[in-house]
XYZ file of C-alpha atoms in Angstrom:
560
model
C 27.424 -34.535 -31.889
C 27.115 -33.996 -35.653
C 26.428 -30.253 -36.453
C 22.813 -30.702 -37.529
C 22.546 -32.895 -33.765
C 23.966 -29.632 -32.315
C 21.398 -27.279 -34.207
C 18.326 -29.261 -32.735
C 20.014 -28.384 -29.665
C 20.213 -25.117 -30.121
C 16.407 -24.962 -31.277
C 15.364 -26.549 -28.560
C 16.804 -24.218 -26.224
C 16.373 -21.294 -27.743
C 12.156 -22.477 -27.847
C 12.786 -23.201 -24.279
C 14.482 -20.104 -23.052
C 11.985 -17.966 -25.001
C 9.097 -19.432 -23.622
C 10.163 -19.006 -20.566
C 10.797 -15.622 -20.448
C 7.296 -14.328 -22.473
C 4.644 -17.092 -21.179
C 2.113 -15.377 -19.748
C 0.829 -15.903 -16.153
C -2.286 -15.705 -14.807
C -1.761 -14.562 -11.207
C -0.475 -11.596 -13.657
C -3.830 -10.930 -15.897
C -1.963 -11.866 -18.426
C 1.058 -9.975 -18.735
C 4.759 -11.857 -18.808
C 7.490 -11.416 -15.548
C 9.542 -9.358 -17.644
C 6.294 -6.905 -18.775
C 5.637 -6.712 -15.099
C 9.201 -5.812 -14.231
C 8.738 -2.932 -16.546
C 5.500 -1.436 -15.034
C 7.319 -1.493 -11.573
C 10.642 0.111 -13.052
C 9.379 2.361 -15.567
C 5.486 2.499 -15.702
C 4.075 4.665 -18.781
C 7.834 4.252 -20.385
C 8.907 3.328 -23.209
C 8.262 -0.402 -24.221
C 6.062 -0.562 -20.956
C 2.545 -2.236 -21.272
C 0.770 0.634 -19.741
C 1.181 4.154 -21.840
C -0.219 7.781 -21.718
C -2.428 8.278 -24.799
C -1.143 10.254 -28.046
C -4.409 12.170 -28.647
C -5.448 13.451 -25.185
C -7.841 16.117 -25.801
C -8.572 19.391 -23.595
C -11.555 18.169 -23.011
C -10.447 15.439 -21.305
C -7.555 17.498 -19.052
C -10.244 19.515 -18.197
C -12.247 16.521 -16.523
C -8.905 15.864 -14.193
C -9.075 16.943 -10.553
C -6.039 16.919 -9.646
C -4.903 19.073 -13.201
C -7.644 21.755 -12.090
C -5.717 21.884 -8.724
C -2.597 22.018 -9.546
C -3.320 24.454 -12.788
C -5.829 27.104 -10.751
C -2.821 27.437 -8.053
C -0.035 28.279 -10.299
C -2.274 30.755 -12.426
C -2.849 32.443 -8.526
C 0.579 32.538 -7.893
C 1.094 34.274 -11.512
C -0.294 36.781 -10.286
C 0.854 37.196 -6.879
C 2.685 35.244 -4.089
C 0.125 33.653 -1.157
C 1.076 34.278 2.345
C 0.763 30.944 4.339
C 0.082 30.078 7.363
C 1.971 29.584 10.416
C 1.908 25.999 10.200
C 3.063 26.583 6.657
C -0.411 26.000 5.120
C -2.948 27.671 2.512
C -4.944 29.828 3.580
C -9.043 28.633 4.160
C -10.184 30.484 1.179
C -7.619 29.107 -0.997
C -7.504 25.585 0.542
C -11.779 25.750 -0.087
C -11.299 26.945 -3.333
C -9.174 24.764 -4.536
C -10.543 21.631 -3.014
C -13.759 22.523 -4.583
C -12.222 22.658 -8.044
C -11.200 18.982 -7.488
C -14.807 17.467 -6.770
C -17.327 16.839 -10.056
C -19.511 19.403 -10.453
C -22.808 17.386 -9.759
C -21.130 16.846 -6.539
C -20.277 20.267 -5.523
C -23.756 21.652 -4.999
C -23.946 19.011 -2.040
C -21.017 19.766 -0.466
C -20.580 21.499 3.035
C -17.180 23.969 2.256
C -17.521 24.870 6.082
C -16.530 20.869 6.506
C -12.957 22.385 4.779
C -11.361 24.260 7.539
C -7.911 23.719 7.156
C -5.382 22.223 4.173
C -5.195 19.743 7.167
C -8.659 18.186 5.444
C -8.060 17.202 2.636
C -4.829 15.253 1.324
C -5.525 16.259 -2.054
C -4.853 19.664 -2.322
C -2.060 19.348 0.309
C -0.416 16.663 -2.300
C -0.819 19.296 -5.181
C 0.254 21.710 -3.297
C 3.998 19.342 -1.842
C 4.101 17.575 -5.409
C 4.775 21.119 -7.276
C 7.317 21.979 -4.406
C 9.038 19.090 -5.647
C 8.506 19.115 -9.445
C 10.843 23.112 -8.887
C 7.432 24.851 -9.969
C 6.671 26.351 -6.693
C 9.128 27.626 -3.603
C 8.193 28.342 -0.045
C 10.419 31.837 1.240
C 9.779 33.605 4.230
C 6.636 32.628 4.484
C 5.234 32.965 1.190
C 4.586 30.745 -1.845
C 5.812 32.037 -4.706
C 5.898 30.853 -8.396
C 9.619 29.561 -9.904
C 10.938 30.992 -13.315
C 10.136 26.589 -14.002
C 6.857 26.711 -12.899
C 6.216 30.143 -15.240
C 7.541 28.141 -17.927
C 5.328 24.829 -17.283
C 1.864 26.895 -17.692
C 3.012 27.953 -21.190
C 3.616 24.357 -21.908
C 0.738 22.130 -22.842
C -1.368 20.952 -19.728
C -0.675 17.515 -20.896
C 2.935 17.664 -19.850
C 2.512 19.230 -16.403
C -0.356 15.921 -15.932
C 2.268 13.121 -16.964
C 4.769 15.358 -14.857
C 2.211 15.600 -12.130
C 1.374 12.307 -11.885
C 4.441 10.455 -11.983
C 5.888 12.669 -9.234
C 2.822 12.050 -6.496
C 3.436 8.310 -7.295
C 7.000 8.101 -6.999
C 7.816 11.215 -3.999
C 4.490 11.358 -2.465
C 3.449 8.582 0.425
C -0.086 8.128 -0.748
C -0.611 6.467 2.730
C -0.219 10.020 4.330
C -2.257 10.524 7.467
C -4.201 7.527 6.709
C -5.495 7.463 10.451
C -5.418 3.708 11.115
C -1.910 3.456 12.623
C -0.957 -0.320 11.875
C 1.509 0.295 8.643
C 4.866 1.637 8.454
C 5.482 3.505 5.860
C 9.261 2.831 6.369
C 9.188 -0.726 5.583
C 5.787 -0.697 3.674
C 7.181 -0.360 -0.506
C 5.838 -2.998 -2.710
C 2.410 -1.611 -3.308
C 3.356 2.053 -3.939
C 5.796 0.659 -6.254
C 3.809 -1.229 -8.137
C 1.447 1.367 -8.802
C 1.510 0.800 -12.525
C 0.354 -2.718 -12.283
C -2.209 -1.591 -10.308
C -3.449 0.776 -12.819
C -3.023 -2.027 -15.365
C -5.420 -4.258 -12.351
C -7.987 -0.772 -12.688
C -7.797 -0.967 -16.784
C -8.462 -4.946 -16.911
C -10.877 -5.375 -14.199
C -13.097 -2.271 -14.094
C -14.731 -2.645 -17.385
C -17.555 -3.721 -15.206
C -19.184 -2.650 -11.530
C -16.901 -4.759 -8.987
C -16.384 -4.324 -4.732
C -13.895 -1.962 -4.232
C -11.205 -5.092 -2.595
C -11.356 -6.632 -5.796
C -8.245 -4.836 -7.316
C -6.672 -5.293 -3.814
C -7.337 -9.093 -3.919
C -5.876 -9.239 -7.296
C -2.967 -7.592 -6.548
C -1.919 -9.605 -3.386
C -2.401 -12.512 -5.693
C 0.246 -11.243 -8.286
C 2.409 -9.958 -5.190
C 2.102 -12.190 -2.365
C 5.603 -11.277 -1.125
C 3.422 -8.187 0.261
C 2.377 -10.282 3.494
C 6.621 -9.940 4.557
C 6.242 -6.174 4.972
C 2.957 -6.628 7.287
C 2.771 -8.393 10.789
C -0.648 -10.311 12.373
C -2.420 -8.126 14.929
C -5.290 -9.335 17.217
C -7.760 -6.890 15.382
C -6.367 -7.410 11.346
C -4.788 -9.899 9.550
C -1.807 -9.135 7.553
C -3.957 -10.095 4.148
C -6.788 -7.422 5.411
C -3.647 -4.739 5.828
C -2.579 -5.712 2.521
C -6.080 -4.604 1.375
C -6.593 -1.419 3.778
C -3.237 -0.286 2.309
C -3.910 -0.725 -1.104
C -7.538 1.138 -1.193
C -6.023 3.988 0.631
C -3.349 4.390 -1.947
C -4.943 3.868 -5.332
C -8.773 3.243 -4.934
C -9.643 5.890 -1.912
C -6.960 8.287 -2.838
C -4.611 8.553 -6.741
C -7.526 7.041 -8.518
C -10.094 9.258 -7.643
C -7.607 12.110 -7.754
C -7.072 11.784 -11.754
C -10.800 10.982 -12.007
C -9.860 7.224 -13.316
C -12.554 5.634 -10.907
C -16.112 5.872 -10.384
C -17.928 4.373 -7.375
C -21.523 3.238 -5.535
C -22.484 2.516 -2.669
C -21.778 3.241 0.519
C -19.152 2.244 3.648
C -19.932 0.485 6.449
C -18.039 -1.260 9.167
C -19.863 -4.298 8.503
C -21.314 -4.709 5.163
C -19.420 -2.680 3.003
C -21.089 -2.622 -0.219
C -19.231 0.126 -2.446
C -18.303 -1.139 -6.069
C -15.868 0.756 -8.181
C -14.921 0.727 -11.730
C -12.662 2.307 -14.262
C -14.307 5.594 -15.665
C -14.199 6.782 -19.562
C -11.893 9.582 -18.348
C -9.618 6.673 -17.488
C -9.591 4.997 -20.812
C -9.311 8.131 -22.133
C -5.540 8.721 -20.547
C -4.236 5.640 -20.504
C -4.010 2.634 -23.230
C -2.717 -0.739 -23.084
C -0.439 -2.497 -25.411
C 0.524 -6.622 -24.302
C 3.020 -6.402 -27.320
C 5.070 -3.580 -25.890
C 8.498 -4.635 -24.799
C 11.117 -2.891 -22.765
C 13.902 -1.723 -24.981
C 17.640 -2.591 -24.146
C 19.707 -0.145 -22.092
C 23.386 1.261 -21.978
C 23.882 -0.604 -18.593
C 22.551 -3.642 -20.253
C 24.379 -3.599 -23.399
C 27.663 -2.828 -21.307
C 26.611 -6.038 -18.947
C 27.046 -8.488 -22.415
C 29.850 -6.241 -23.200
C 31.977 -7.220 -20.474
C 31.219 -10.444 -20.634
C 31.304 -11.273 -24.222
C 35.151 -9.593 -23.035
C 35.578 -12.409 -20.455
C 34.157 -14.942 -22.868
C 36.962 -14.307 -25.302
C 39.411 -13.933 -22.483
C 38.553 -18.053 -21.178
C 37.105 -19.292 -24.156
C 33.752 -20.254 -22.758
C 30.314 -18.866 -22.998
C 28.197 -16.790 -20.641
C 24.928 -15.030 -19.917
C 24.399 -12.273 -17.155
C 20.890 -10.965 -15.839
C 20.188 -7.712 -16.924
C 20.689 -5.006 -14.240
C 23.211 -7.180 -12.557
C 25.672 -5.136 -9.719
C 29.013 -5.004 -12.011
C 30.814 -5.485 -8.776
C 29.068 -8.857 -8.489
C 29.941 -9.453 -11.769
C 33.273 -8.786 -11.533
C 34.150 -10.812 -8.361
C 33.121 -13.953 -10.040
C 35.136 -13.306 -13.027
C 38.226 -13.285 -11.138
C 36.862 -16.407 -9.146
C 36.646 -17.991 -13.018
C 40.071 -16.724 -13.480
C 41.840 -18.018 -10.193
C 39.857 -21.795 -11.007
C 41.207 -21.819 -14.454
C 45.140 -20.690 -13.191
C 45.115 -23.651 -11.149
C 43.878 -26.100 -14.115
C 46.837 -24.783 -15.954
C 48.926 -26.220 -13.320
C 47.850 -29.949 -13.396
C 47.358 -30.490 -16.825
C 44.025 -31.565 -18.474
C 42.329 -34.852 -19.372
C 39.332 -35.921 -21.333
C 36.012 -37.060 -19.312
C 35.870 -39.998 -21.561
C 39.664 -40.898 -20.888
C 38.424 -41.866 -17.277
C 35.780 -43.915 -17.840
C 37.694 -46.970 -18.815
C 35.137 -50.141 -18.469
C 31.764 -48.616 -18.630
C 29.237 -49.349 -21.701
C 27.361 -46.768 -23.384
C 24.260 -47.558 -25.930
C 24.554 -46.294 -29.299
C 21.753 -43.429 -29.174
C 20.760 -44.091 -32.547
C 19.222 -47.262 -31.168
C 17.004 -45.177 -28.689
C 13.382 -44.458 -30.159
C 12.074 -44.052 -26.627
C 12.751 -41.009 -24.549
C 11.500 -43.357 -21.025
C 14.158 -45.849 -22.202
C 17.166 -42.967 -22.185
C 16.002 -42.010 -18.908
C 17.694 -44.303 -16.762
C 20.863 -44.378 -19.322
C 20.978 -40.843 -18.331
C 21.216 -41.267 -14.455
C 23.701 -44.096 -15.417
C 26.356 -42.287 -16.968
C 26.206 -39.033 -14.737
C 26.563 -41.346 -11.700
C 29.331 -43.207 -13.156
C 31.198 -39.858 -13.839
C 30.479 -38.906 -10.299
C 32.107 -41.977 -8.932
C 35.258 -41.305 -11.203
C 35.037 -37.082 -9.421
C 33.281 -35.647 -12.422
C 30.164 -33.496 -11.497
C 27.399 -33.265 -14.558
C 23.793 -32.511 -13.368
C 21.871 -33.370 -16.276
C 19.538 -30.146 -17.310
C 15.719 -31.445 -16.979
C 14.713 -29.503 -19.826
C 16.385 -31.209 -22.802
C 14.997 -34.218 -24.012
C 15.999 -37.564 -22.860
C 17.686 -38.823 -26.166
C 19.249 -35.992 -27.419
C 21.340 -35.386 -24.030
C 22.702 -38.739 -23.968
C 23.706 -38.184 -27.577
C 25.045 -35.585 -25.712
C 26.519 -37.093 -22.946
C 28.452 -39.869 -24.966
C 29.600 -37.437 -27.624
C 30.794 -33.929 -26.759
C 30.764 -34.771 -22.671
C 33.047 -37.442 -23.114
C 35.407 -35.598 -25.388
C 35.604 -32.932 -22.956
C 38.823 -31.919 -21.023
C 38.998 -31.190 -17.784
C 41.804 -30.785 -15.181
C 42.218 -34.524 -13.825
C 39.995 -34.681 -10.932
C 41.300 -35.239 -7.398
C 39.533 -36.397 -4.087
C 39.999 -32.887 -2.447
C 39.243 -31.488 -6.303
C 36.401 -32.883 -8.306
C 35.664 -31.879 -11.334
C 32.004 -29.591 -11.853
C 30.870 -29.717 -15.560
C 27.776 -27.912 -16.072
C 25.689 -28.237 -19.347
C 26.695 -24.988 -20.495
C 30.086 -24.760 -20.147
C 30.468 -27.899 -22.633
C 27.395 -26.461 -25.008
C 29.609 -23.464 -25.146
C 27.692 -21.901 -28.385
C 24.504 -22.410 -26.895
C 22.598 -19.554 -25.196
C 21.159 -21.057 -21.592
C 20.241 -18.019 -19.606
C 20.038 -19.399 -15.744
C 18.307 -17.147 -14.002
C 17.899 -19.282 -11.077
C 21.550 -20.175 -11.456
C 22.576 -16.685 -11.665
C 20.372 -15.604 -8.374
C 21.945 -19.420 -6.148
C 25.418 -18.221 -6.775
C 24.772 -14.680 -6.037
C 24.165 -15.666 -2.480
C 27.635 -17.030 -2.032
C 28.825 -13.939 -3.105
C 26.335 -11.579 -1.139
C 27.583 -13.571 2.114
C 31.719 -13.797 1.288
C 32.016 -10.218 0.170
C 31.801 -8.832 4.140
C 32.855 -5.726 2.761
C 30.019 -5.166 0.867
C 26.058 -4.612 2.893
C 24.010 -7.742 2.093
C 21.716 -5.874 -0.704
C 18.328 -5.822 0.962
C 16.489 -6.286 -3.169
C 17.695 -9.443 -3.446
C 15.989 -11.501 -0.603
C 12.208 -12.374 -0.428
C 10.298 -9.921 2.062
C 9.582 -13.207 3.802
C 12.530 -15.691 4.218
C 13.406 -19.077 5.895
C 15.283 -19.385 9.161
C 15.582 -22.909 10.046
C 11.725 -24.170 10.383
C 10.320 -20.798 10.609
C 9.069 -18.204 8.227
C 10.124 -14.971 9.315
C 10.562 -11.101 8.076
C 13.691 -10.599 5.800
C 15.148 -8.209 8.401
C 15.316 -11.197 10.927
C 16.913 -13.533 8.502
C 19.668 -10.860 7.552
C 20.592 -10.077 10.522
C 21.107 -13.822 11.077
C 23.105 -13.735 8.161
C 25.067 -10.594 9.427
C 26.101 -12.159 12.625
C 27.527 -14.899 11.150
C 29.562 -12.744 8.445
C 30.626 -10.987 11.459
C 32.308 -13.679 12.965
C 35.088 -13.939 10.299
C 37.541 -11.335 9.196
C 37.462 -12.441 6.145
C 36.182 -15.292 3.447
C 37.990 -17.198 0.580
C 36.082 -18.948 -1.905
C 37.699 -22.211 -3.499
C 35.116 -23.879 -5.793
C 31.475 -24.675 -5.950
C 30.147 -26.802 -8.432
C 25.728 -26.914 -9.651
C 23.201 -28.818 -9.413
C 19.785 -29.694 -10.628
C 16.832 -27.381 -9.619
C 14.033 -28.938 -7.873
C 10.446 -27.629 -7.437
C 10.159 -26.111 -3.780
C 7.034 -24.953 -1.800
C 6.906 -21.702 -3.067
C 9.443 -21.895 -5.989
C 12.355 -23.633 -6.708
C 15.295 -25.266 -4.708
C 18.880 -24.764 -6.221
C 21.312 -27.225 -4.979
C 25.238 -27.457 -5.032
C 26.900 -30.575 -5.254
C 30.074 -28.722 -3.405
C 30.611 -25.451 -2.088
C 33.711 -25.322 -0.593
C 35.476 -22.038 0.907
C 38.109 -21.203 3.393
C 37.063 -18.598 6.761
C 39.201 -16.890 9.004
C 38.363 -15.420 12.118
C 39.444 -12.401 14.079
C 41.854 -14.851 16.249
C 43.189 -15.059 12.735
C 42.330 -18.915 12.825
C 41.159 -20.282 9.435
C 38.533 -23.181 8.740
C 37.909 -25.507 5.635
C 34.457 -25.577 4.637
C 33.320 -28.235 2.066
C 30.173 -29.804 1.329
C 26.522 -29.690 -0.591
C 24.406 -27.107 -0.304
C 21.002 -25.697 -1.403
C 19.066 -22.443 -2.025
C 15.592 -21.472 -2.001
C 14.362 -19.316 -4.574
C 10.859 -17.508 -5.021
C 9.571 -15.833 -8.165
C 8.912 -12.409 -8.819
C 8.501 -10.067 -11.173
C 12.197 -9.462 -11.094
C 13.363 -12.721 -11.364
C 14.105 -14.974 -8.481
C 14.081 -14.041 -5.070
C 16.531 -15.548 -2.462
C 14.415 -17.174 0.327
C 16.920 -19.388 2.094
C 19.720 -21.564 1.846
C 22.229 -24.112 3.460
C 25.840 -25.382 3.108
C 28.755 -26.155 5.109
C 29.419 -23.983 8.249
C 25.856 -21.832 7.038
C 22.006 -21.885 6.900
C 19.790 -19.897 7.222
């Protein structure tokens, strides 16, 4: 390819890979995977959508509940410890007081105090009250609660910091489903809605400009997260969607939102015809802004991801990309799978592609005007290659024309160990486009499976699979299909990986389906027998705000 041939290239997959990454989606109100990623990592941080407001006034703290709370008991305790109970409570007159100072005060004329008559009624005050325990303000000795030399400090700060301190603690150490009464979740196993409490805040910003039933942000949430339904189960009285939605309004709209006074609501609950609407409150607007340009900045453990392998790059003379956040262990291990393919291509010497396809006709691409007619030329050559041992799935995403400009140009001229019938040869795109930047997620996230399952010394990393998986024609929990997976890792002593080679990505049901033209690995068991494996394979994928998602997979000797 001529250099300006090679820049269109580029172009073309640099417009690719960035639209990719920033498109927005709708199932996400409008916000981009990798903006959703950062309200689940670091709501309110830096770069994240969702921010704390410069110019809160103390006006505005003085309209929080949970503030008032949290402020009037560390003033008491200024003053003098508070004996608890022997449970390890407040005392009535405390627990009254304070929970008093957390309703509006339109409200508190009509409420009963005598209703209040232990911290065991209300969750509030008892999250206040465990929250400061936790944030080092507060300390529980013999019997008393007394106030820390930290928590003397934090009420000479601003109240504003002990509110973002306050309120990023109860989200992130405090299960918001405590003593929710209904008995169907566990909290063990339940994480993805807790976690994702700053889209759900984002859900509260977009949606409640205007009056709408309280499942509404529930709904919307379980369509941005349907992986949810995995950490659920059917009963005969609820379905796993109406946990999803009993879950979610205890958490945020029955419980945090009302807390921090973001959420105002009418009408009333019943067990049939439930007619309450909620919606965002001024108070809420007033805390919180959000920006759709923000943009999560770079981090150390990023920059030292490209580091290393802009390293191994240099080191084999090729070109890579690596996920941010990716395990370094991971990444190591298939560097020094790289490294042990490469020493044996140094043994057998290296050929051109083109060198082997003796007797087959090409078209001069300057004659193609139409990208239909390249199509087929396309699916020609690769095939022809593969009958000679040499592997190229053509990428889908570059236009017909220019990749068999590509094909008959740099593809042929590129060398190769000289393939063998035990050794094809696997080219993909980007190892011959070596200056052009392909990221692969879905690439990245196939392969990773291989190495989850051949590195038995290493847990299968729980993140990384799809709360709901395949296992053979069954959709099951991803505890079931790892511990499918674990039995058959236990059955060998140990794993070694030969070669695999890619393939194209095909839409799936719920995502995408990665295949392998060739996986091929050696296992031996603990009879200290060994066994070839070598043959396709393919791995289900599912989107998420992370990334991909491993759902399932097949090849030789395993499948899920």
């Amino acid at each position: 390819m001529s250099e300006e041939e090679r820049e269109a290239l580029n172009r073309h997959l640099s417009q690719f890979a960035n639209e990719r990454n920033n498109t927005p989606v709708d199932d996400f109100l409008g916000l981009n995977p990798a903006q959703v990623h950062q309200l689940r990592s670091d709501p309110l941080g830096e770069g994240c959508v969702l921010r704390w407001r410069d110019d809160i006034s103390e006006v505005v703290l003085d309209e929080i509940p949970a503030l008032r709370i949290a402020t009037e008991l560390l003033n008491r305790l200024s003053t003098k410890e508070i004996k608890l109970t022997a449970k390890g409570n407040l005392p009535r007159a405390t627990v009254r007081d304070l929970f008093l100072l957390g309703l509006a005060p339109e409200d508190r004329a009509n409420f009963n105090v005598a209703d209040i008559k232990s911290e065991d009624d209300t969750v509030m005050v008892t999250c206040v009250k465990l929250v400061l325990g936790d944030l080092g303000l507060t300390k529980k000795r013999q019997g008393k609660l007394s106030l820390t030399a930290k928590g003397k400090k934090a009420l000479k700060q601003p109240r504003k910091v002990l509110l973002k301190d306050l309120f990023t603690k109860t989200t992130k150490a405090f299960n918001l489903a405590f003593y929710v009464g209904w008995g169907f979740v566990d909290d063990d196993e339940t994480h993805i809605i807790q976690e994702n409490v700053g889209f759900a805040l984002y859900t509260l910003l977009q949606l409640g400009k205007e009056w709408r039933p309280i499942d509404a942000y529930a709904e919307a949430f379980l369509v941005a997260f349907p992986a949810v339904l995995g950490e659920f189960s059917d009963s005969p009285y609820r379905s796993r969607e109406e946990k999803v939605v009993a879950d979610f309004n205890s958490r945020f709209t029955q419980r945090l939102f009302p807390w921090y006074g973001l959420l105002r609501q009418r009408g009333e609950y019943a067990v049939k015809g439930d007619n309450r609407e909620v919606m965002a409150t001024d108070l809420c607007r007033a805390l919180f802004e959000v920006d759709t340009e923000a943009r999560a900045p770079e981090t150390d453990a990023d920059v030292d991801t490209q580091i290393r392998s802009a390293l191994f790059d240099a080191e084999t003379g090729g070109s890579s990309w690596t996920a941010a956040g990716t395990d370094p262990e991971i990444q190591k291990h298939f560097h020094e799978q790289i490294r042990a393919f490469h020493s044996k291509e140094n043994e057998v010497g290296r050929i051109t592609v083109g060198s082997l396809m003796a007797g087959i006709e090409t078209v001069d691409p300057d004659s193609l005007t139409d990208e239909e007619a390249a199509i087929p030329l396309v699916g020609e050559l690769a095939q022809a290659m593969a009958d000679r041992g040499v592997f190229f799935p053509p990428p889908a995403h570059v236009p017909p024309i220019l990749l068999y400009r590509f094909m008959v140009t740099d593809l042929l001229a590129h060398e190769i160990p000289r393939p063998s019938p035990t050794m094809p040869a696997f080219i993909p795109f980007e190892s011959v486009a070596t200056d052009l930047p392909i990221p692969s997620e879905t690439a990245w996230a196939a392969e990773s499976l291989l190495a989850y399952l051949f590195t038995l010394d290493r847990p299968l990393p729980k993140d990384a699979f799809s709360p709901t998986m395949r296992l053979g024609d069954r959709v099951v929990p991803r505890a079931e299909a790892l511990a499918h997976a674990d039995r058959w890792r236990g059955k060998w002593s140990s794993i070694r990986p030969l070669s695999f080679g890619l393939g194209p990505v095909e839409p799936g049901e719920d995502g995408v389906v990665f295949q392998f033209v060739q996986v091929s690995y050696e296992a031996t068991d603990h009879q200290g027998k060994m066994t070839l494996f070598d043959g396709p394979g393919t791995v289900q994928l599912a989107p998420s705000e992370e990334g991909w998602l491993i759902q399932g997979g097949t090849f030789e000797g395993f499948g899920f």
